[in-house]
Short mmCIF file of C-alpha atoms in Angstrom, two decimals:
data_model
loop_
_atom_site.label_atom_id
_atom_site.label_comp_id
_atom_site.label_asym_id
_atom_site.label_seq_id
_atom_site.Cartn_x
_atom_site.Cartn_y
_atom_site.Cartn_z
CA UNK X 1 31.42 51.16 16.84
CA UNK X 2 30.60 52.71 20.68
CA UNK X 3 27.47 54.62 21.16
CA UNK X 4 27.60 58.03 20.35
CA UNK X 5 25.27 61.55 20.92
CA UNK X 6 24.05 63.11 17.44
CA UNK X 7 26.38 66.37 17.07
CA UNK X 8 23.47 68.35 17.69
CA UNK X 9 22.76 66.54 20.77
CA UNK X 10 25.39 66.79 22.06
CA UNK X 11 25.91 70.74 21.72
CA UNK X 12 22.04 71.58 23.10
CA UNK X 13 22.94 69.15 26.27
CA UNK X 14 26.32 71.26 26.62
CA UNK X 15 24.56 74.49 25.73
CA UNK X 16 22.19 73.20 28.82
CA UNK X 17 24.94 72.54 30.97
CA UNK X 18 26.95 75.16 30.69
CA UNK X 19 23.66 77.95 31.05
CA UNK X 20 22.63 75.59 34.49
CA UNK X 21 26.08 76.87 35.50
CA UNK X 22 25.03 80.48 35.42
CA UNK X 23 22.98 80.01 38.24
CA UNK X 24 25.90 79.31 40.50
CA UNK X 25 27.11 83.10 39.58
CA UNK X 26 23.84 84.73 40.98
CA UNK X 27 24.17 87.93 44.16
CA UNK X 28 22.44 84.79 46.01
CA UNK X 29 23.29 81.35 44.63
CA UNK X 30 21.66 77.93 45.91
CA UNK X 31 23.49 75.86 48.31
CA UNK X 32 25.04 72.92 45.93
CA UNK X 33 26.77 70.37 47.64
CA UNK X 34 28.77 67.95 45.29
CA UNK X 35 30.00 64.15 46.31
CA UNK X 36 32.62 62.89 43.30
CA UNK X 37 34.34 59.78 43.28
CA UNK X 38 37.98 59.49 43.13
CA UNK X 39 37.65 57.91 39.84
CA UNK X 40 36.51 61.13 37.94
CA UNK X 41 39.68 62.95 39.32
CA UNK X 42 41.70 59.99 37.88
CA UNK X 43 39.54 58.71 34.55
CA UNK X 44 41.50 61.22 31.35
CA UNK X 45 38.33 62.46 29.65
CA UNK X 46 39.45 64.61 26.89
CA UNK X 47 43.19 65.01 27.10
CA UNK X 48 44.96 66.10 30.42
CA UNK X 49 44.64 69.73 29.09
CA UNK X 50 40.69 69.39 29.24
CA UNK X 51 41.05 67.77 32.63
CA UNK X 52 43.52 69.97 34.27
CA UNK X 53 40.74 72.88 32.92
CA UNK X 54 37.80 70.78 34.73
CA UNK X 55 39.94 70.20 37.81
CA UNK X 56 40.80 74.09 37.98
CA UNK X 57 37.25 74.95 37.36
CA UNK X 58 36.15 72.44 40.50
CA UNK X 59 39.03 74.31 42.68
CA UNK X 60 37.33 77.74 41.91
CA UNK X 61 34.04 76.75 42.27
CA UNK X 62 34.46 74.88 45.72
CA UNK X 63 35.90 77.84 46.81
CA UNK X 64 32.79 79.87 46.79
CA UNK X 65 30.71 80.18 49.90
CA UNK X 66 27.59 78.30 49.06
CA UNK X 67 29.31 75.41 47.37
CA UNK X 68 30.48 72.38 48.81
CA UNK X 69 33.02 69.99 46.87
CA UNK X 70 33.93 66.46 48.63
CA UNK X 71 35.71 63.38 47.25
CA UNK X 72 34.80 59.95 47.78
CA UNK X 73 38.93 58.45 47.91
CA UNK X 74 39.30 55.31 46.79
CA UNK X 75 41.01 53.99 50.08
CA UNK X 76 37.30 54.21 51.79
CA UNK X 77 36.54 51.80 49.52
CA UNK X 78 32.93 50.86 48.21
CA UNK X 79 29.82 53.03 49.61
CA UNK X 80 26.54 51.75 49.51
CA UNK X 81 25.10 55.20 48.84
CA UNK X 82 24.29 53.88 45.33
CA UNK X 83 21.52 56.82 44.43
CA UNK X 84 23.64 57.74 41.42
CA UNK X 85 23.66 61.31 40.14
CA UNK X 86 21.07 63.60 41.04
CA UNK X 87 19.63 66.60 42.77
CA UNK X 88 17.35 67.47 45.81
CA UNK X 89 15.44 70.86 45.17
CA UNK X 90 14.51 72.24 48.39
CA UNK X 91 13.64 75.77 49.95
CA UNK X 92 10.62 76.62 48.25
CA UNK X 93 8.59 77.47 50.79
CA UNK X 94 8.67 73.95 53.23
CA UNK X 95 9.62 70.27 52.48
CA UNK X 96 6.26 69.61 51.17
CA UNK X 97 7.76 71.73 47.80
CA UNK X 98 11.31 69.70 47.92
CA UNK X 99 11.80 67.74 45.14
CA UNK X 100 14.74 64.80 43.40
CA UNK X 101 15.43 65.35 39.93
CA UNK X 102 16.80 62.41 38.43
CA UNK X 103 18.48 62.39 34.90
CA UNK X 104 18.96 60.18 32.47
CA UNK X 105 20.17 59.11 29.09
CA UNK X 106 16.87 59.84 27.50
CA UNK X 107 15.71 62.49 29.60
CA UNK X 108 14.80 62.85 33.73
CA UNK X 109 12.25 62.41 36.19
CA UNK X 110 11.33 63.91 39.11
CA UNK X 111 9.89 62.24 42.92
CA UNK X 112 8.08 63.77 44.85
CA UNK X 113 6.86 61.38 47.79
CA UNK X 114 7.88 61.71 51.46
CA UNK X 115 9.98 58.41 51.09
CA UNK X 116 12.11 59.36 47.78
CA UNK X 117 13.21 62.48 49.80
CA UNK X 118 13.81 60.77 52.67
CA UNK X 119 15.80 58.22 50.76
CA UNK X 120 17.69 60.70 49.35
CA UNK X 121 18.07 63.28 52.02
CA UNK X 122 20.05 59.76 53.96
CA UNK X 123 22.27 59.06 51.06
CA UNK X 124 23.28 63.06 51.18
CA UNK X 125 24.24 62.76 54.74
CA UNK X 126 25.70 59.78 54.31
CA UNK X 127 27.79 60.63 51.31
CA UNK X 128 28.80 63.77 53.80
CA UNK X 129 30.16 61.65 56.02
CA UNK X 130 32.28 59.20 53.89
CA UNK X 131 33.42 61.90 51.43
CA UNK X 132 36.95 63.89 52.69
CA UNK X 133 36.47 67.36 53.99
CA UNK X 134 36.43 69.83 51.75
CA UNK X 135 39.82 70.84 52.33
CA UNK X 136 41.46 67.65 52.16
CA UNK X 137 39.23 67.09 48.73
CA UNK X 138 40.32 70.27 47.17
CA UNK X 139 43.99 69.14 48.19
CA UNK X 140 43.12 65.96 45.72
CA UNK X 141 41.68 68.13 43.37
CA UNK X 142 44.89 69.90 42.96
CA UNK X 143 47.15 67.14 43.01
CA UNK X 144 45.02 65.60 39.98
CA UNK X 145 45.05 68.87 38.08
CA UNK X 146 48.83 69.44 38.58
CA UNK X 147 49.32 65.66 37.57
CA UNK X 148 47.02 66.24 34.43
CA UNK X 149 49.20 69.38 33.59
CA UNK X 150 52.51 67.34 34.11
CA UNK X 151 51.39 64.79 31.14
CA UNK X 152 49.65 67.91 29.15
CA UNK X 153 53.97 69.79 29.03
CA UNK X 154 55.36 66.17 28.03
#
């Protein structure tokens, strides 16, 4: 037996999610800027119909002005950017109101010191510069989604 989410868990974390997405649909969204790895295009989470959906859903949303979508390939190999997933709030009135939201299996934190953000801020720009373009990383977005709908018509 694996470890598994309560069914109600699971569908107030998804609710979550899924109303956290709304605010990308506002007159004037946030700037999001999103670094995957390779292996998420790659990993079948779901069945390829559910991941030729996500991939879809990543090709429309990286095509909107203030969102940013860039792949980490494999073929760069390792990155030492190891901050793991999280989020820099930022333009509330000056950096001394920016903020890192980490979450985690049990719930999140946030850091507010100079040297978290800092931290942080370097791993973005890093991450920037080791991820593809966003061109070339929607072009491996799409080959993943049409590979996922190849196996979904077999």
């Amino acid at each position: 037996p694996g470890w598994s989410l309560p069914e109600d868990d699971l569908g107030d974390r998804l609710g979550l999610r899924m109303r956290r997405q709304q605010i990308l649909d506002r007159d004037v969204p946030p700037r999001y800027d999103v670094f995957l790895d390779e292996a998420v295009l790659r990993r079948n989470v779901g069945g390829p119909e559910v991941m030729a959906a996500q991939m879809s859903q990543l090709l429309k949303r990286g095509g909107q002005d203030a969102i940013t979508i860039q792949v980490l390939p494999f073929e760069g190999g390792a990155y030492s950017a190891g901050l793991g997933s999280h989020v820099i709030y930022g333009g509330f009135g000056g950096p001394a109101l920016d903020v890192v939201f980490l979450e985690h299996q049990t719930g999140g934190v946030f850091l507010e010191h100079t040297e978290a953000l800092e931290e942080y801020a370097g791993g973005h720009a890093y991450l920037r510069q080791e991820a593809l373009d966003p061109s070339a990383s929607a072009t491996l977005i799409a080959e993943a989604r049409d590979r996922f709908l190849h196996l979904a018509s077999k």
